[in-house]
XYZ file of N, CA, C and O in Angstrom:
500
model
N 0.836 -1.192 0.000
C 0.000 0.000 0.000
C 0.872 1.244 0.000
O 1.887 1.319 0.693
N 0.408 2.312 -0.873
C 0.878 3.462 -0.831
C -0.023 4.556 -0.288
O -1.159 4.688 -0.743
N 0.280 5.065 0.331
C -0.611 6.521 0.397
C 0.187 7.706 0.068
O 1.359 7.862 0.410
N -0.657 8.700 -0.753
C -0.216 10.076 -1.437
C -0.616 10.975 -0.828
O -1.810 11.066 -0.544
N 0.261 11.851 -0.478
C -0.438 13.391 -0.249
C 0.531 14.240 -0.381
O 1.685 14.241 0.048
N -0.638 15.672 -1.650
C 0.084 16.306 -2.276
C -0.112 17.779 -1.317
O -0.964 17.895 -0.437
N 0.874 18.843 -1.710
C 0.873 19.638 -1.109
C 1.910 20.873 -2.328
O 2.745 20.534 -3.167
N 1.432 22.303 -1.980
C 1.772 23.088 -2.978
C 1.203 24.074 -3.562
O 1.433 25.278 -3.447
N 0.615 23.648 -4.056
C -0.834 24.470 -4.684
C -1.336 25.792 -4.269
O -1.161 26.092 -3.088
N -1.892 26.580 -4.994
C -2.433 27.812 -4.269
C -2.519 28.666 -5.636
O -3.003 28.159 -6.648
N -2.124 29.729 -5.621
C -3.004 31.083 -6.731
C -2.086 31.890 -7.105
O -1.565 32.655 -6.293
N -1.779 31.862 -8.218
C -0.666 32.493 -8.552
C -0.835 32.921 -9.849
O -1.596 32.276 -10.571
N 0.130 34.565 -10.576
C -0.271 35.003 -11.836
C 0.302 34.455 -12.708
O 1.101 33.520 -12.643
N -0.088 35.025 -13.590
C 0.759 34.211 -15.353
C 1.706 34.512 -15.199
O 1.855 35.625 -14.693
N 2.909 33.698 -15.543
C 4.221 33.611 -15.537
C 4.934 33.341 -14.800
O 6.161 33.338 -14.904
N 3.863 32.880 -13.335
C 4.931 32.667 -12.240
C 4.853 31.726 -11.887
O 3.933 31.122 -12.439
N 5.503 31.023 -10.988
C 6.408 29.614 -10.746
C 5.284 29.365 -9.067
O 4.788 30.068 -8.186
N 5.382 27.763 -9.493
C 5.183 27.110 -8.160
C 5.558 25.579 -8.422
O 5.339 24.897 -9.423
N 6.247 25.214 -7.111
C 6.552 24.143 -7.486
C 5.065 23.388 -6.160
O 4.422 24.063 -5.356
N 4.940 21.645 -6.435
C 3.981 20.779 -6.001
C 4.862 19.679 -5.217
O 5.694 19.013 -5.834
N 4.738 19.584 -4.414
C 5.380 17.917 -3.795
C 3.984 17.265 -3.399
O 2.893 17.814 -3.247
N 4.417 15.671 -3.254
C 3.632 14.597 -2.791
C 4.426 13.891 -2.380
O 5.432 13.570 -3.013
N 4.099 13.440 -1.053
C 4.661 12.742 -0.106
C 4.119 11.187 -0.073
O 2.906 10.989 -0.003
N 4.915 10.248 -0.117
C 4.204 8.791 -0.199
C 5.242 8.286 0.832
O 6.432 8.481 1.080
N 4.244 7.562 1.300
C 4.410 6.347 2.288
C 5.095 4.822 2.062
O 5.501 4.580 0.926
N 5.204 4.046 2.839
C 5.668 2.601 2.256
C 7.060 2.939 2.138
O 7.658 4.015 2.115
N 7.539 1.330 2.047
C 8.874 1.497 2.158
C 9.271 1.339 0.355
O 10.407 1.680 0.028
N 8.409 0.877 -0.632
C 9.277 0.575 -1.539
C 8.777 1.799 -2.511
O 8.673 1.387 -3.667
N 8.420 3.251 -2.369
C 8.463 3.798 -3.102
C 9.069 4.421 -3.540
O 8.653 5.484 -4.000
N 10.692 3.952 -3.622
C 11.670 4.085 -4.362
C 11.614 3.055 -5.679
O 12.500 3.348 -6.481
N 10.952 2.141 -6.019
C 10.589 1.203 -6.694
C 9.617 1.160 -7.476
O 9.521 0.158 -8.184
N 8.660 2.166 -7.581
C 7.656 2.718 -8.058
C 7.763 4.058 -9.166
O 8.350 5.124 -8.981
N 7.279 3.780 -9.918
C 6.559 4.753 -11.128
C 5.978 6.086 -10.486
O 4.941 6.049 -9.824
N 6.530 7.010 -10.658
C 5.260 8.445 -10.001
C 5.222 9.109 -11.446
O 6.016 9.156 -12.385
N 3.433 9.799 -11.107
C 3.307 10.706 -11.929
C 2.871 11.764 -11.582
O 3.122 12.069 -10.416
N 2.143 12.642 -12.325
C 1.269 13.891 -11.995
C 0.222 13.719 -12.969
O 0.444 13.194 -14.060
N -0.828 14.109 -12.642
C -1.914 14.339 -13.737
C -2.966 15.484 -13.110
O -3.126 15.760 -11.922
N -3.618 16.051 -14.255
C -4.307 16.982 -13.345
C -5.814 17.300 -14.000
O -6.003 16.882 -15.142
N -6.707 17.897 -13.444
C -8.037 18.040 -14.243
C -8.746 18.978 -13.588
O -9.021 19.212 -12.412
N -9.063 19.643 -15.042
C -9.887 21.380 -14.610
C -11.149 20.975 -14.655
O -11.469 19.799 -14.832
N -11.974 21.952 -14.493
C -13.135 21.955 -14.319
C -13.799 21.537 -15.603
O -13.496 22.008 -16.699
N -14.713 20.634 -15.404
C -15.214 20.171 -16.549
C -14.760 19.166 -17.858
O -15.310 18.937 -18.935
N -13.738 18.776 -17.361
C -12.971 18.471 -18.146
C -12.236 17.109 -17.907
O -11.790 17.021 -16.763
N -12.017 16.100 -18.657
C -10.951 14.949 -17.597
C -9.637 14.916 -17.431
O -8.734 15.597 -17.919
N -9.649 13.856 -16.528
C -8.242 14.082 -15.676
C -6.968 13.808 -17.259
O -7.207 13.127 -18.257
N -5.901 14.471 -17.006
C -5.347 14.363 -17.976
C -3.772 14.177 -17.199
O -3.516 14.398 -16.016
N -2.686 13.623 -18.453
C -1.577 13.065 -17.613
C -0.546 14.623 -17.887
O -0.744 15.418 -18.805
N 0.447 14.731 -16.915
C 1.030 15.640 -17.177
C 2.669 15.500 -16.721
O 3.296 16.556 -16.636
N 3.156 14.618 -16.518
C 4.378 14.159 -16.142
C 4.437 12.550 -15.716
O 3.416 12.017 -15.282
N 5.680 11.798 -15.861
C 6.455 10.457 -14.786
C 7.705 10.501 -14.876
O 8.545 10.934 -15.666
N 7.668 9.945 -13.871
C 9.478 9.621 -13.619
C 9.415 8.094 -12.890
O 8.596 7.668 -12.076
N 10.719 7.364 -13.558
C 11.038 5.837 -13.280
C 11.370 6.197 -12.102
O 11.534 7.337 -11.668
N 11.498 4.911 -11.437
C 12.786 4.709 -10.136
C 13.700 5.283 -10.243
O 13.924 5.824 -9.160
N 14.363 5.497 -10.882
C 15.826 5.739 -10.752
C 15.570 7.354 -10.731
O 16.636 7.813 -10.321
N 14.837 8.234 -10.931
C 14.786 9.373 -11.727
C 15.482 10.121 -12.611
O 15.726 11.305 -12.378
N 15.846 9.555 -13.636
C 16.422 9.627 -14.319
C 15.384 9.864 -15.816
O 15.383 10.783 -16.634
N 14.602 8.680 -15.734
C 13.724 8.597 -17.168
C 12.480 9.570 -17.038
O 11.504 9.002 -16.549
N 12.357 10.419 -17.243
C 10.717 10.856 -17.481
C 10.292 11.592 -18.807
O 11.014 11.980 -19.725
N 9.053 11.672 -18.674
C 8.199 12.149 -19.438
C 7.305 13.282 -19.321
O 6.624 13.516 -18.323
N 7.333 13.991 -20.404
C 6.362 15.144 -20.153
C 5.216 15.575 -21.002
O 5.551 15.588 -22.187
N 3.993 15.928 -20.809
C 3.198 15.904 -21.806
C 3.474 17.440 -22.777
O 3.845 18.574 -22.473
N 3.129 16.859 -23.883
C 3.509 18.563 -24.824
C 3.162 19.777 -24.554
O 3.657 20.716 -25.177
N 2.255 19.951 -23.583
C 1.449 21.156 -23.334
C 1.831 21.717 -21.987
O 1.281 22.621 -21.360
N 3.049 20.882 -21.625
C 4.005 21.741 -20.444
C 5.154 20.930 -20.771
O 5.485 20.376 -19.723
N 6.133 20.495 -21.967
C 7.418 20.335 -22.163
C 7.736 21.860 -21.693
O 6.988 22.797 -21.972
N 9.121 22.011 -20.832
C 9.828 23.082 -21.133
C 9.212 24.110 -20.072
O 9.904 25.124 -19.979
N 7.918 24.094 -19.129
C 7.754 24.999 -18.356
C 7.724 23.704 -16.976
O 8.269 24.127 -15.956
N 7.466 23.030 -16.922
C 7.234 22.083 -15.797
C 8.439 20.811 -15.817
O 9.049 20.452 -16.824
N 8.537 20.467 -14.972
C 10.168 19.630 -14.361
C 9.617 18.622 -13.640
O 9.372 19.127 -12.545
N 9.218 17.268 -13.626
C 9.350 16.247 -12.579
C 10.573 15.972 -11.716
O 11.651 15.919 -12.307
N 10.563 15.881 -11.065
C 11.527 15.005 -10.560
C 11.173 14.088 -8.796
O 10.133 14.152 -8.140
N 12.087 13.535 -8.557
C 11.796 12.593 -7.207
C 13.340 12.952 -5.806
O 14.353 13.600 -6.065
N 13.084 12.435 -4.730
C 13.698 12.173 -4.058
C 13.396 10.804 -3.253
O 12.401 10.637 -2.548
N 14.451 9.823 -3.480
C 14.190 8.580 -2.840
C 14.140 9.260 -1.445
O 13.047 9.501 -0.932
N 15.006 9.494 -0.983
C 15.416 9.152 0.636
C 14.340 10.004 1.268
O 14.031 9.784 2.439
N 13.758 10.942 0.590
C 12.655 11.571 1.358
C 11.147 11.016 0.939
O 10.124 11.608 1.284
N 11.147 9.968 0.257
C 10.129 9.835 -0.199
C 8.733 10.637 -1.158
O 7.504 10.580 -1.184
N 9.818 11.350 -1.846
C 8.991 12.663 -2.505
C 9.007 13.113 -3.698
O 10.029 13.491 -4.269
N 7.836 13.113 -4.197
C 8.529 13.415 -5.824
C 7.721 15.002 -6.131
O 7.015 15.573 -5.299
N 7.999 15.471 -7.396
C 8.156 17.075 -7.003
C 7.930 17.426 -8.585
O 8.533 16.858 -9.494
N 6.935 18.486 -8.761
C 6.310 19.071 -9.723
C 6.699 20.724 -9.516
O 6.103 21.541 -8.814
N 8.164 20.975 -10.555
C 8.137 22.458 -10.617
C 8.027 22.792 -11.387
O 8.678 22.461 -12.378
N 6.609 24.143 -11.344
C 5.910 24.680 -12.709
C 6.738 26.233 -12.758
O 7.044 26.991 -11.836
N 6.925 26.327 -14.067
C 7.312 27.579 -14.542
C 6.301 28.423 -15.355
O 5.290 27.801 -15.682
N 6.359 29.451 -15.666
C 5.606 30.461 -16.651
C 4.282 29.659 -16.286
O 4.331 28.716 -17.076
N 3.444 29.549 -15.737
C 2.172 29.417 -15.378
C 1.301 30.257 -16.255
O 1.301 31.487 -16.212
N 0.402 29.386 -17.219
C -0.347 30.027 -17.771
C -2.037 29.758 -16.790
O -2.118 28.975 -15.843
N -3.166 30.569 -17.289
C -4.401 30.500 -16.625
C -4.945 28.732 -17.196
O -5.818 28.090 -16.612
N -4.281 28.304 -18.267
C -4.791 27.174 -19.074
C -4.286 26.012 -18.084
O -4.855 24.929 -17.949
N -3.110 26.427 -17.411
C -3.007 25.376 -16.294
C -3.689 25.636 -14.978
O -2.916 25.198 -14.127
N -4.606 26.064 -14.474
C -5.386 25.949 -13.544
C -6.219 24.485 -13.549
O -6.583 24.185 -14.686
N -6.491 23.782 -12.798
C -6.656 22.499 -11.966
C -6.210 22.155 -11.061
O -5.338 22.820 -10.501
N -6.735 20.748 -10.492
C -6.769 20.210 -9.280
C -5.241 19.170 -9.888
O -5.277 18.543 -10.947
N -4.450 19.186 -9.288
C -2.890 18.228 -9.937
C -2.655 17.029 -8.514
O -2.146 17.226 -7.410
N -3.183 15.941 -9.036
C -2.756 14.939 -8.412
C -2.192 13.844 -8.984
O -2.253 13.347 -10.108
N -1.519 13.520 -7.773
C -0.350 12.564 -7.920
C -0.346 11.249 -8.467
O -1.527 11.039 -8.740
N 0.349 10.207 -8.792
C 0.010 8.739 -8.876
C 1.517 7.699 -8.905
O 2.624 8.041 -9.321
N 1.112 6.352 -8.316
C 1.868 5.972 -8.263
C 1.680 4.437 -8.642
O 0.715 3.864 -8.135
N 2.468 3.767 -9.439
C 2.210 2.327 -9.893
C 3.771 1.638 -9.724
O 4.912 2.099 -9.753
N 3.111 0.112 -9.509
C 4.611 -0.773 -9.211
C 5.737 -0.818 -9.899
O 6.908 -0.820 -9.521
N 5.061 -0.870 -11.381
C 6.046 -1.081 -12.295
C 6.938 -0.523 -12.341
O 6.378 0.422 -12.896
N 8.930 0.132 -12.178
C 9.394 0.672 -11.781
C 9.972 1.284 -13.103
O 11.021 1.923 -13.023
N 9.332 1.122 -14.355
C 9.809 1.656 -15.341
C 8.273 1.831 -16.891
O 8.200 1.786 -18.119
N 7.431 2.020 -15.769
C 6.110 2.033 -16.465
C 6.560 3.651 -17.350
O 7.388 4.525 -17.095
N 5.491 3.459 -18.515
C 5.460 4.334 -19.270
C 3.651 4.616 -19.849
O 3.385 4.249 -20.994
N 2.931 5.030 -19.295
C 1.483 5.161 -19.201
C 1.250 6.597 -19.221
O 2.028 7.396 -18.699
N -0.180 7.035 -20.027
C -0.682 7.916 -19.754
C -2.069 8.297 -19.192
O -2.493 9.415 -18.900
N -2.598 7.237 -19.121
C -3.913 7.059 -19.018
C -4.145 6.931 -17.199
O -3.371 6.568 -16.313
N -5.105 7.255 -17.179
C -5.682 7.397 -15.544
C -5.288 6.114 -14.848
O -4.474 5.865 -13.958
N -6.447 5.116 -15.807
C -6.360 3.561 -15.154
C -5.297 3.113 -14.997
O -5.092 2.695 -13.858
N -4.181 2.984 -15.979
C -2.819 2.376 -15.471
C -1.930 2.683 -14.217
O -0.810 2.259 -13.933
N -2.827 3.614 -13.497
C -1.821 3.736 -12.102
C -2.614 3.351 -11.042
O -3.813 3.611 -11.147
N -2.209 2.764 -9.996
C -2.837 2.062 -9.127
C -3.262 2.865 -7.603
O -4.275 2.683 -6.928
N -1.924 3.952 -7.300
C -2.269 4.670 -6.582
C -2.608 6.394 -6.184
O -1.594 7.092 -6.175
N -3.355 6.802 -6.001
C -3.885 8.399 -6.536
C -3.892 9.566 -5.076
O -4.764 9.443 -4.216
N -3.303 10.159 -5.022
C -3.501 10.892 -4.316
C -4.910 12.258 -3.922
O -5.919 12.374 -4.617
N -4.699 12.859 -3.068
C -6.622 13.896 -2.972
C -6.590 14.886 -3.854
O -7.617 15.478 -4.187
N -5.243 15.214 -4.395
C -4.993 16.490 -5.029
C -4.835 17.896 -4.412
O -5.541 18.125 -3.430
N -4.155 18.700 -4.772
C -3.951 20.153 -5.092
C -4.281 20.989 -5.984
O -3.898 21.024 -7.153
N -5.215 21.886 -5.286
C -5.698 22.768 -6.290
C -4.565 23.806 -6.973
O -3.726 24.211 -6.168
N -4.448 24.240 -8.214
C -3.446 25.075 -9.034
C -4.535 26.362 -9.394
O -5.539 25.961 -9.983
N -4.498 27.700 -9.157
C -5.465 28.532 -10.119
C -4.024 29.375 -10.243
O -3.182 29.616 -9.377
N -4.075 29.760 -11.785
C -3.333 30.937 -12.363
C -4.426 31.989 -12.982
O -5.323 31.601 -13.731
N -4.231 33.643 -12.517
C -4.797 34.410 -12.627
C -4.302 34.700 -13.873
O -3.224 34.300 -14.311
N -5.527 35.780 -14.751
C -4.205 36.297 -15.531
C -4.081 37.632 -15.289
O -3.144 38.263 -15.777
């Protein structure tokens, strides 16, 4: 079992930076797949970053290559969403996820097994 909880979030204008952590539990989530995904109002949840075990491998979706950064920390158990140039188009709720596979490559909701409550994101403009 994993449990997620994200933290970060809050209200901020166009162009400016916030970074997101989520904190997970268990001992082997150094061994685990994390992602981010997030979903605005009305709209579905959509994927927006992963990173392997190792953190080394990740992925980013096209519509934040280049303003947003995954990355992890084993020893703290934490993996970490820093957003840059914040547009109003990224406003949503950004929660976390986490699956066994330690080198999964998924975008889709269902393929991750564990989900965190989320953090709300609003960018003003």
């Amino acid at each position: 079992q994993v449990h997620l909880v994200e933290s970060g979030g809050g209200l901020v204008q166009a162009g400016g930076s916030l970074r997101l952590s989520c904190a997970a539990s268990g001992r082997t989530f150094s061994s685990y797949t994390m992602a981010w995904f997030r979903q605005a109002p009305g709209k579905d949840r959509e994927f927006v970053a992963l990173i392997w075990w190792n953190g080394v491998t990740t992925v980013h979706a096209e519509s934040v290559k280049g303003r947003f950064t995954i990355s992890r920390d084993n020893a703290k158990n934490t993996v970490y969403l820093q957003m840059n140039s914040l547009k109003p188009e990224d406003t949503a709720v950004y929660y976390c996820a986490a699956d066994p596979d330690p080198r999964k490559v998924a975008t889709r909701t269902q393929d991750y097994v564990y989900w965190g409550q989320g953090t709300q994101v609003t960018v003003s403009s």
